[in-house]
Coordinates of C-alpha atoms in Angstrom, one line a residue:
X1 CA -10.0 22.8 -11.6
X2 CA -9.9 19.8 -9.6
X3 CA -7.3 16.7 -10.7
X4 CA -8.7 13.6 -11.9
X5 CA -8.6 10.7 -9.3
X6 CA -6.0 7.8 -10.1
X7 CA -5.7 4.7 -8.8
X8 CA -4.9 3.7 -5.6
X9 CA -3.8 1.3 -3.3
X10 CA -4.6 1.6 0.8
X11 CA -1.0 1.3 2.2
X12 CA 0.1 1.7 6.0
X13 CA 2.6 -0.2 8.9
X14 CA 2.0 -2.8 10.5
X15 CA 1.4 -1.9 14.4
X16 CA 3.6 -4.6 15.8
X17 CA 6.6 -5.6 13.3
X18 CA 6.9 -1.6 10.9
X19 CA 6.6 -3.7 8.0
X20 CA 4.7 -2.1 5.1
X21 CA 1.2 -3.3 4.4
X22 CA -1.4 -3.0 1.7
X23 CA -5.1 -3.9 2.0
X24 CA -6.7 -6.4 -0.1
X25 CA -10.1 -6.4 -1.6
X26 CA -10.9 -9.3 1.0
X27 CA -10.7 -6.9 3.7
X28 CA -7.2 -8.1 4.8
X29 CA -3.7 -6.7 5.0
X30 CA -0.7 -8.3 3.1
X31 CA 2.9 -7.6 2.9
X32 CA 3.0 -8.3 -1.2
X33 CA 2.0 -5.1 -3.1
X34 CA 0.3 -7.2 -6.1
X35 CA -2.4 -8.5 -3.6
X36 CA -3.7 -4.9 -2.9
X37 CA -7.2 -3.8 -3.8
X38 CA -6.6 -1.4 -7.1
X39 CA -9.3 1.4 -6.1
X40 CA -10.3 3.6 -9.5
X41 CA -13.0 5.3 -8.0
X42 CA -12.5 8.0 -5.6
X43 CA -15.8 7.6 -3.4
X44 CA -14.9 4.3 -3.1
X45 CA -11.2 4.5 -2.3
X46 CA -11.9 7.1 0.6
X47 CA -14.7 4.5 2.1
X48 CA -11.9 2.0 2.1
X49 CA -9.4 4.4 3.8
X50 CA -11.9 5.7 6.6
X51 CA -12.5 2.0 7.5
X52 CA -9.0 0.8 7.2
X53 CA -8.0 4.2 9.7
X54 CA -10.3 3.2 11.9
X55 CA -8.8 -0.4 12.5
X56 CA -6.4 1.2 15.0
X57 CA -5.1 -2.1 16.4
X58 CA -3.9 -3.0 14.0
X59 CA -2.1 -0.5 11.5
X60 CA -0.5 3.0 11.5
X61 CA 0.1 5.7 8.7
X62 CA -2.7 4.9 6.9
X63 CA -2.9 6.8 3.2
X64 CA -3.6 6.2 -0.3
X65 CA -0.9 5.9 -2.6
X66 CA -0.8 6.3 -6.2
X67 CA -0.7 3.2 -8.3
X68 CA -1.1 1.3 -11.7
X69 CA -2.4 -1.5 -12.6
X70 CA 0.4 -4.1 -13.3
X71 CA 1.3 -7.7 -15.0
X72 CA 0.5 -9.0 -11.7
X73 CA -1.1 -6.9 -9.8
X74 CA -0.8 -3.1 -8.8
X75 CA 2.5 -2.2 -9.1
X76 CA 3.9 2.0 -7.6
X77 CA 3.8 5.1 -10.0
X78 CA 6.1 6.8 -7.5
X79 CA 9.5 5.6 -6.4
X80 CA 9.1 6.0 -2.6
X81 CA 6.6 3.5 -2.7
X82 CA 8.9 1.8 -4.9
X83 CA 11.7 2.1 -2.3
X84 CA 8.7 1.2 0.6
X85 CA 8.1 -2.0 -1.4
X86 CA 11.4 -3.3 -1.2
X87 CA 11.9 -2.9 2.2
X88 CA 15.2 -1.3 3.7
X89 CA 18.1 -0.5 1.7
X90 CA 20.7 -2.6 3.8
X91 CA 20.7 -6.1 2.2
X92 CA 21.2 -7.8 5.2
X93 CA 17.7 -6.5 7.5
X94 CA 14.2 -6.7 6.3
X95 CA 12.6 -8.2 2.9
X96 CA 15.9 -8.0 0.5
X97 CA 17.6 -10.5 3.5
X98 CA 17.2 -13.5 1.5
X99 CA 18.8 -12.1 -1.8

């Protein structure tokens, strides 16, 4: 028996920086995981990953990742997207730089 679909997110790198990206439901990438379009159908979600594949000059590694629905936005289910999120695990490179 199949599993149910959960939601999702469209996640991939950016092609020129690495930094982790998450599409938006107005067709845009952002850095910040609460601005990413929370897909809860599954036709839907893999429309929106064929068309965010195809845009090849832009990303890499696209995929779906699991996701909830959060406070503020979607927030991870699992912790490597978790970990992704936050960026690298040296405080003094990437997003956690500033803390």
């Amino acid at each position: 028996m199949p599993r149910a679909f959960t939601p999702k997110v469209i996640t991939a790198n950016a092609l020129i920086e690495g930094d982790v990206i998450y599409l938006t439901p107005q067709d845009t990438w952002s850095r910040d995981l609460s601005e990413a379009e929370l897909l809860t159908d599954e036709a839907h979600a893999q429309l929106r990953l064929v068309e965010a594949q195809a845009r090849v000059a832009e990303v890499v590694g696209v995929y779906l990742a699991d996701a909830k629905e959060g406070e503020t936005g979607p927030e991870p289910t699992h912790f490597r997207e978790e970990f992704r999120r936050t960026g690298p695990s040296n405080y003094f490179h990437g997003k956690q730089a500033g803390l």
